PDB file of C-alpha atoms in Angstrom:
ATOM      1  CA  ARG I   1     -10.730 -10.169  -8.673  1.00  0.00           C
ATOM      2  CA  LEU I   2     -10.726 -12.117  -5.448  1.00  0.00           C
ATOM      3  CA  LEU I   3     -10.355  -8.998  -3.315  1.00  0.00           C
ATOM      4  CA  THR I   4     -12.735  -6.875  -5.386  1.00  0.00           C
ATOM      5  CA  GLY I   5     -15.699  -9.283  -5.596  1.00  0.00           C
ATOM      6  CA  ASP I   6     -19.150  -8.376  -4.288  1.00  0.00           C
ATOM      7  CA  ASP I   7     -18.689 -10.506  -1.192  1.00  0.00           C
ATOM      8  CA  HIS I   8     -15.345  -8.924  -0.193  1.00  0.00           C
ATOM      9  CA  GLY I   9     -16.343  -5.264  -0.017  1.00  0.00           C
ATOM     10  CA  VAL I  10     -18.722  -3.425   2.285  1.00  0.00           C
ATOM     11  CA  ASN I  11     -22.036  -5.234   2.702  1.00  0.00           C
ATOM     12  CA  HIS I  12     -24.442  -2.400   1.847  1.00  0.00           C
ATOM     13  CA  VAL I  13     -27.568  -4.369   2.791  1.00  0.00           C
ATOM     14  CA  ALA I  14     -26.158  -5.093   6.264  1.00  0.00           C
ATOM     15  CA  LEU I  15     -25.048  -1.467   6.553  1.00  0.00           C
ATOM     16  CA  LEU I  16     -28.555  -0.149   5.849  1.00  0.00           C
ATOM     17  CA  ALA I  17     -30.010  -2.686   8.308  1.00  0.00           C
ATOM     18  CA  ALA I  18     -27.547  -1.572  11.006  1.00  0.00           C
ATOM     19  CA  ILE I  19     -28.451   2.069  10.413  1.00  0.00           C
ATOM     20  CA  ASP I  20     -32.133   1.168  10.736  1.00  0.00           C
ATOM     21  CA  ASN I  21     -31.344  -0.500  14.103  1.00  0.00           C
ATOM     22  CA  ILE I  22     -30.176   2.788  15.602  1.00  0.00           C
ATOM     23  CA  PRO I  23     -32.947   3.793  18.027  1.00  0.00           C
ATOM     24  CA  PRO I  24     -35.182   6.520  16.573  1.00  0.00           C
ATOM     25  CA  HIS I  25     -34.986   8.621  19.753  1.00  0.00           C
ATOM     26  CA  VAL I  26     -31.268   9.389  19.166  1.00  0.00           C
ATOM     27  CA  SER I  27     -30.959  13.156  18.726  1.00  0.00           C
ATOM     28  CA  GLN I  28     -27.191  13.607  18.949  1.00  0.00           C
ATOM     29  CA  ALA I  29     -24.224  11.557  17.835  1.00  0.00           C
ATOM     30  CA  GLY I  30     -23.193  10.971  21.468  1.00  0.00           C
ATOM     31  CA  ASP I  31     -26.527   9.260  22.172  1.00  0.00           C
ATOM     32  CA  ILE I  32     -25.900   6.365  19.773  1.00  0.00           C
ATOM     33  CA  PRO I  33     -25.385   3.161  21.795  1.00  0.00           C
ATOM     34  CA  GLU I  34     -21.782   1.897  21.674  1.00  0.00           C
ATOM     35  CA  ASN I  35     -22.816  -1.529  20.372  1.00  0.00           C
ATOM     36  CA  ASN I  36     -24.440   0.179  17.346  1.00  0.00           C
ATOM     37  CA  VAL I  37     -21.254   2.162  16.702  1.00  0.00           C
ATOM     38  CA  ARG I  38     -19.109  -1.004  16.903  1.00  0.00           C
ATOM     39  CA  ARG I  39     -21.487  -2.831  14.571  1.00  0.00           C
ATOM     40  CA  LEU I  40     -21.389   0.018  12.031  1.00  0.00           C
ATOM     41  CA  ARG I  41     -17.593   0.107  12.169  1.00  0.00           C
ATOM     42  CA  GLU I  42     -17.418  -3.659  11.645  1.00  0.00           C
ATOM     43  CA  ILE I  43     -19.830  -3.560   8.711  1.00  0.00           C
ATOM     44  CA  CYS I  44     -18.041  -0.602   7.099  1.00  0.00           C
ATOM     45  CA  THR I  45     -14.737  -2.499   7.108  1.00  0.00           C
ATOM     46  CA  PRO I  46     -14.512  -4.417   3.827  1.00  0.00           C
ATOM     47  CA  LEU I  47     -13.687  -8.105   4.133  1.00  0.00           C
ATOM     48  CA  TYR I  48     -10.626  -7.627   1.930  1.00  0.00           C
ATOM     49  CA  GLU I  49      -9.195  -5.254   4.545  1.00  0.00           C
ATOM     50  CA  LYS I  50      -9.488  -8.001   7.147  1.00  0.00           C
ATOM     51  CA  ILE I  51      -7.768 -10.358   4.682  1.00  0.00           C
ATOM     52  CA  LEU I  52      -4.942  -7.830   4.180  1.00  0.00           C
ATOM     53  CA  PHE I  53      -4.407  -7.505   7.943  1.00  0.00           C
ATOM     54  CA  TYR I  54      -4.406 -11.305   8.228  1.00  0.00           C
ATOM     55  CA  ILE I  55      -1.709 -11.517   5.545  1.00  0.00           C
ATOM     56  CA  LEU I  56       0.241  -8.787   7.294  1.00  0.00           C
ATOM     57  CA  GLY I  57       0.093 -10.531  10.650  1.00  0.00           C
ATOM     58  CA  SER I  58       0.658 -14.103   9.546  1.00  0.00           C
ATOM     59  CA  ALA I  59       3.457 -13.727   6.989  1.00  0.00           C
ATOM     60  CA  LYS I  60       6.839 -15.086   8.029  1.00  0.00           C
ATOM     61  CA  ASP I  61       9.911 -12.852   8.123  1.00  0.00           C
ATOM     62  CA  ASP I  62       7.691  -9.769   7.721  1.00  0.00           C
ATOM     63  CA  LEU I  63       7.031 -10.651   4.101  1.00  0.00           C
ATOM     64  CA  GLY I  64       3.487  -9.361   4.583  1.00  0.00           C
ATOM     65  CA  VAL I  65       4.712  -5.765   4.363  1.00  0.00           C
ATOM     66  CA  ALA I  66       6.599  -6.458   1.130  1.00  0.00           C
ATOM     67  CA  PHE I  67       3.541  -8.266  -0.235  1.00  0.00           C
ATOM     68  CA  LEU I  68       1.269  -5.294   0.508  1.00  0.00           C
ATOM     69  CA  VAL I  69       3.731  -2.868  -1.102  1.00  0.00           C
ATOM     70  CA  LYS I  70       3.842  -5.009  -4.259  1.00  0.00           C
ATOM     71  CA  LEU I  71       0.076  -5.521  -4.203  1.00  0.00           C
ATOM     72  CA  ARG I  72      -0.503  -1.760  -4.093  1.00  0.00           C
ATOM     73  CA  LYS I  73       1.839  -1.294  -7.046  1.00  0.00           C
ATOM     74  CA  ASP I  74      -0.042  -3.977  -8.976  1.00  0.00           C
ATOM     75  CA  VAL I  75      -3.423  -2.418  -8.130  1.00  0.00           C
ATOM     76  CA  ARG I  76      -2.210   1.019  -9.246  1.00  0.00           C
ATOM     77  CA  ASP I  77      -0.877  -0.483 -12.494  1.00  0.00           C
ATOM     78  CA  ALA I  78      -4.201  -2.271 -13.071  1.00  0.00           C
ATOM     79  CA  ILE I  79      -6.142   0.967 -12.551  1.00  0.00           C
ATOM     80  CA  ARG I  80      -3.968   2.760 -15.120  1.00  0.00           C
ATOM     81  CA  HIS I  81      -4.298  -0.179 -17.527  1.00  0.00           C
ATOM     82  CA  TYR I  82      -8.087  -0.360 -17.249  1.00  0.00           C
ATOM     83  CA  LYS I  83      -8.440   3.403 -17.638  1.00  0.00           C
ATOM     84  CA  ILE I  84      -6.494   3.266 -20.900  1.00  0.00           C
ATOM     85  CA  ILE I  85      -8.632   0.378 -22.142  1.00  0.00           C
ATOM     86  CA  GLU I  86     -11.799   2.181 -21.040  1.00  0.00           C
ATOM     87  CA  GLN I  87     -11.031   5.099 -23.349  1.00  0.00           C
ATOM     88  CA  GLY I  88     -11.437   2.860 -26.393  1.00  0.00           C
ATOM     89  CA  ASP I  89     -14.288   0.697 -25.051  1.00  0.00           C
ATOM     90  CA  ASP I  90     -17.402  -0.100 -27.013  1.00  0.00           C
ATOM     91  CA  ASP I  91     -20.346   0.139 -24.582  1.00  0.00           C
ATOM     92  CA  SER I  92     -22.219  -2.705 -26.328  1.00  0.00           C
ATOM     93  CA  ASP I  93     -19.541  -5.300 -25.450  1.00  0.00           C
ATOM     94  CA  PRO I  94     -20.570  -7.233 -22.260  1.00  0.00           C
ATOM     95  CA  LYS I  95     -16.891  -7.688 -21.265  1.00  0.00           C
ATOM     96  CA  ASN I  96     -16.680  -3.947 -20.782  1.00  0.00           C
ATOM     97  CA  ASN I  97     -19.314  -3.990 -18.037  1.00  0.00           C
ATOM     98  CA  SER I  98     -17.277  -6.345 -15.836  1.00  0.00           C
ATOM     99  CA  ARG I  99     -14.171  -4.254 -16.522  1.00  0.00           C
ATOM    100  CA  LYS I 100     -16.054  -1.085 -15.511  1.00  0.00           C
ATOM    101  CA  VAL I 101     -17.240  -2.733 -12.287  1.00  0.00           C
ATOM    102  CA  LEU I 102     -13.675  -3.777 -11.509  1.00  0.00           C
ATOM    103  CA  LEU I 103     -12.395  -0.296 -12.337  1.00  0.00           C
ATOM    104  CA  SER I 104     -14.967   1.187  -9.956  1.00  0.00           C
ATOM    105  CA  ARG I 105     -13.790  -1.097  -7.106  1.00  0.00           C
ATOM    106  CA  LEU I 106     -10.015  -1.007  -7.526  1.00  0.00           C
ATOM    107  CA  PRO I 107      -9.600   2.597  -6.285  1.00  0.00           C
ATOM    108  CA  ASN I 108     -11.249   1.640  -2.976  1.00  0.00           C
ATOM    109  CA  LEU I 109      -8.831  -1.262  -2.567  1.00  0.00           C
ATOM    110  CA  GLU I 110      -5.915   1.024  -3.465  1.00  0.00           C
ATOM    111  CA  LYS I 111      -7.007   3.626  -0.880  1.00  0.00           C
ATOM    112  CA  ASN I 112      -7.293   0.933   1.811  1.00  0.00           C
ATOM    113  CA  LEU I 113      -3.813  -0.320   0.946  1.00  0.00           C
ATOM    114  CA  GLN I 114      -2.523   3.251   1.095  1.00  0.00           C
ATOM    115  CA  THR I 115      -4.042   3.731   4.549  1.00  0.00           C
ATOM    116  CA  ILE I 116      -2.524   0.498   5.863  1.00  0.00           C
ATOM    117  CA  LEU I 117       0.898   1.272   4.380  1.00  0.00           C
ATOM    118  CA  THR I 118       0.810   4.863   5.660  1.00  0.00           C
ATOM    119  CA  SER I 119       0.394   3.546   9.194  1.00  0.00           C
ATOM    120  CA  LEU I 120       3.192   1.010   8.676  1.00  0.00           C
ATOM    121  CA  PHE I 121       5.641   3.537   7.193  1.00  0.00           C
ATOM    122  CA  ARG I 122       5.073   6.452   9.561  1.00  0.00           C
ATOM    123  CA  PRO I 123       8.284   8.345  10.401  1.00  0.00           C
ATOM    124  CA  GLY I 124       8.582   6.999  13.955  1.00  0.00           C
ATOM    125  CA  VAL I 125       8.915   3.447  12.631  1.00  0.00           C
ATOM    126  CA  LEU I 126      11.601   4.095  10.032  1.00  0.00           C
ATOM    127  CA  GLU I 127      15.284   3.710  10.885  1.00  0.00           C
ATOM    128  CA  LEU I 128      17.890   6.153   9.578  1.00  0.00           C
ATOM    129  CA  LYS I 129      21.252   4.502   8.806  1.00  0.00           C
ATOM    130  CA  ARG I 130      24.474   5.891   7.433  1.00  0.00           C
ATOM    131  CA  ILE I 131      25.612   4.328   4.174  1.00  0.00           C
ATOM    132  CA  THR I 132      29.352   3.882   3.622  1.00  0.00           C
ATOM    133  CA  TYR I 133      31.271   2.046   0.967  1.00  0.00           C
ATOM    134  CA  HIS I 134      33.087  -0.212   3.437  1.00  0.00           C
ATOM    135  CA  ASN I 135      30.471  -0.848   6.158  1.00  0.00           C
ATOM    136  CA  THR I 136      27.244  -1.260   4.168  1.00  0.00           C
ATOM    137  CA  PRO I 137      26.361  -4.584   2.523  1.00  0.00           C
ATOM    138  CA  ALA I 138      26.981  -4.642  -1.214  1.00  0.00           C
ATOM    139  CA  SER I 139      23.339  -5.557  -1.927  1.00  0.00           C
ATOM    140  CA  ILE I 140      22.148  -2.302  -0.320  1.00  0.00           C
ATOM    141  CA  ILE I 141      24.766  -0.203  -2.132  1.00  0.00           C
ATOM    142  CA  GLU I 142      23.726  -1.882  -5.373  1.00  0.00           C
ATOM    143  CA  GLN I 143      20.066  -0.958  -4.794  1.00  0.00           C
ATOM    144  CA  ILE I 144      21.001   2.650  -4.079  1.00  0.00           C
ATOM    145  CA  ALA I 145      23.195   2.834  -7.165  1.00  0.00           C
ATOM    146  CA  PHE I 146      20.476   1.298  -9.335  1.00  0.00           C
ATOM    147  CA  LYS I 147      17.737   3.621  -8.025  1.00  0.00           C
ATOM    148  CA  GLU I 148      19.792   6.836  -8.148  1.00  0.00           C
ATOM    149  CA  ALA I 149      17.892   9.053 -10.578  1.00  0.00           C
ATOM    150  CA  VAL I 150      18.903  12.598  -9.682  1.00  0.00           C
ATOM    151  CA  HIS I 151      22.649  12.131 -10.188  1.00  0.00           C
ATOM    152  CA  PRO I 152      23.159   8.844 -12.080  1.00  0.00           C
ATOM    153  CA  LEU I 153      26.369   7.011 -11.321  1.00  0.00           C
ATOM    154  CA  GLN I 154      28.967   6.961 -14.064  1.00  0.00           C
ATOM    155  CA  SER I 155      31.266   4.251 -12.687  1.00  0.00           C
ATOM    156  CA  LEU I 156      32.265   2.231  -9.650  1.00  0.00           C
ATOM    157  CA  GLN I 157      34.867   4.924  -8.909  1.00  0.00           C
ATOM    158  CA  ASP I 158      32.051   7.505  -8.877  1.00  0.00           C
ATOM    159  CA  LEU I 159      30.206   5.368  -6.310  1.00  0.00           C
ATOM    160  CA  ARG I 160      33.324   5.018  -4.137  1.00  0.00           C
ATOM    161  CA  MET I 161      33.813   8.770  -4.202  1.00  0.00           C
ATOM    162  CA  ARG I 162      30.199   9.483  -3.191  1.00  0.00           C
ATOM    163  CA  LEU I 163      30.366   7.069  -0.261  1.00  0.00           C
ATOM    164  CA  GLY I 164      33.996   7.793   0.677  1.00  0.00           C
ATOM    165  CA  PRO I 165      35.614   9.825   3.445  1.00  0.00           C
ATOM    166  CA  GLY I 166      34.137  13.247   4.070  1.00  0.00           C
ATOM    167  CA  ARG I 167      30.862  12.298   2.381  1.00  0.00           C
ATOM    168  CA  ARG I 168      27.551  11.525   4.037  1.00  0.00           C
ATOM    169  CA  CYS I 169      24.852   9.261   2.617  1.00  0.00           C
ATOM    170  CA  PHE I 170      21.888   8.127   4.687  1.00  0.00           C
ATOM    171  CA  ALA I 171      18.946   5.838   4.015  1.00  0.00           C
ATOM    172  CA  PHE I 172      15.657   5.109   5.716  1.00  0.00           C
ATOM    173  CA  PHE I 173      14.817   1.457   6.354  1.00  0.00           C
ATOM    174  CA  HIS I 174      11.669  -0.196   7.665  1.00  0.00           C
ATOM    175  CA  PRO I 175      12.198  -2.909  10.301  1.00  0.00           C
ATOM    176  CA  ALA I 176      10.166  -5.323   8.157  1.00  0.00           C
ATOM    177  CA  LEU I 177      12.363  -4.604   5.112  1.00  0.00           C
ATOM    178  CA  PRO I 178      15.855  -4.306   6.644  1.00  0.00           C
ATOM    179  CA  ASN I 179      17.708  -4.844   3.365  1.00  0.00           C
ATOM    180  CA  THR I 180      15.676  -2.431   1.274  1.00  0.00           C
ATOM    181  CA  PRO I 181      16.533   1.271   1.453  1.00  0.00           C
ATOM    182  CA  LEU I 182      13.280   3.193   1.105  1.00  0.00           C
ATOM    183  CA  VAL I 183      14.677   6.706   0.798  1.00  0.00           C
ATOM    184  CA  PHE I 184      18.288   7.799   0.582  1.00  0.00           C
ATOM    185  CA  ALA I 185      20.077  11.119   0.535  1.00  0.00           C
TER     186      ALA I 185
END
């Protein structure tokens, strides 16, 4: 609730005031003074987005990226949870109003997280590495084996065969998450 409170989103009163401060003689978008444009951009950025960028920039060992990934998962889970609860809600219960307000704000937070993560995980940032049975750390091989859903592993011998001579397995890694394969093929 901290990130979705009234004082952490877009300040609509300030936004309307900033729009009113645009000189009335402006006839085209290019005529809007740059300071008005900067002010509008600043006001339209929710405070929680600034908090997320602070977390991203100040976390040690790039844990900010992992935190944002987990936060987005939690927000998506909360949205699904509240939508299920909403289906059986009684409109006369006052608790339901606060839940509906939260449910109306969580998708905006989720979209902002998606935008931030999309910029962090763009293809030019990701590193492609070959995965082999003998040269890849066991913790990475274990993650790949655990996450394999298309062709589930039957045994350790099966894993050795898939990563053995004449076979190619690659994984994408993010520099901030060097021990976590994001995608593998």
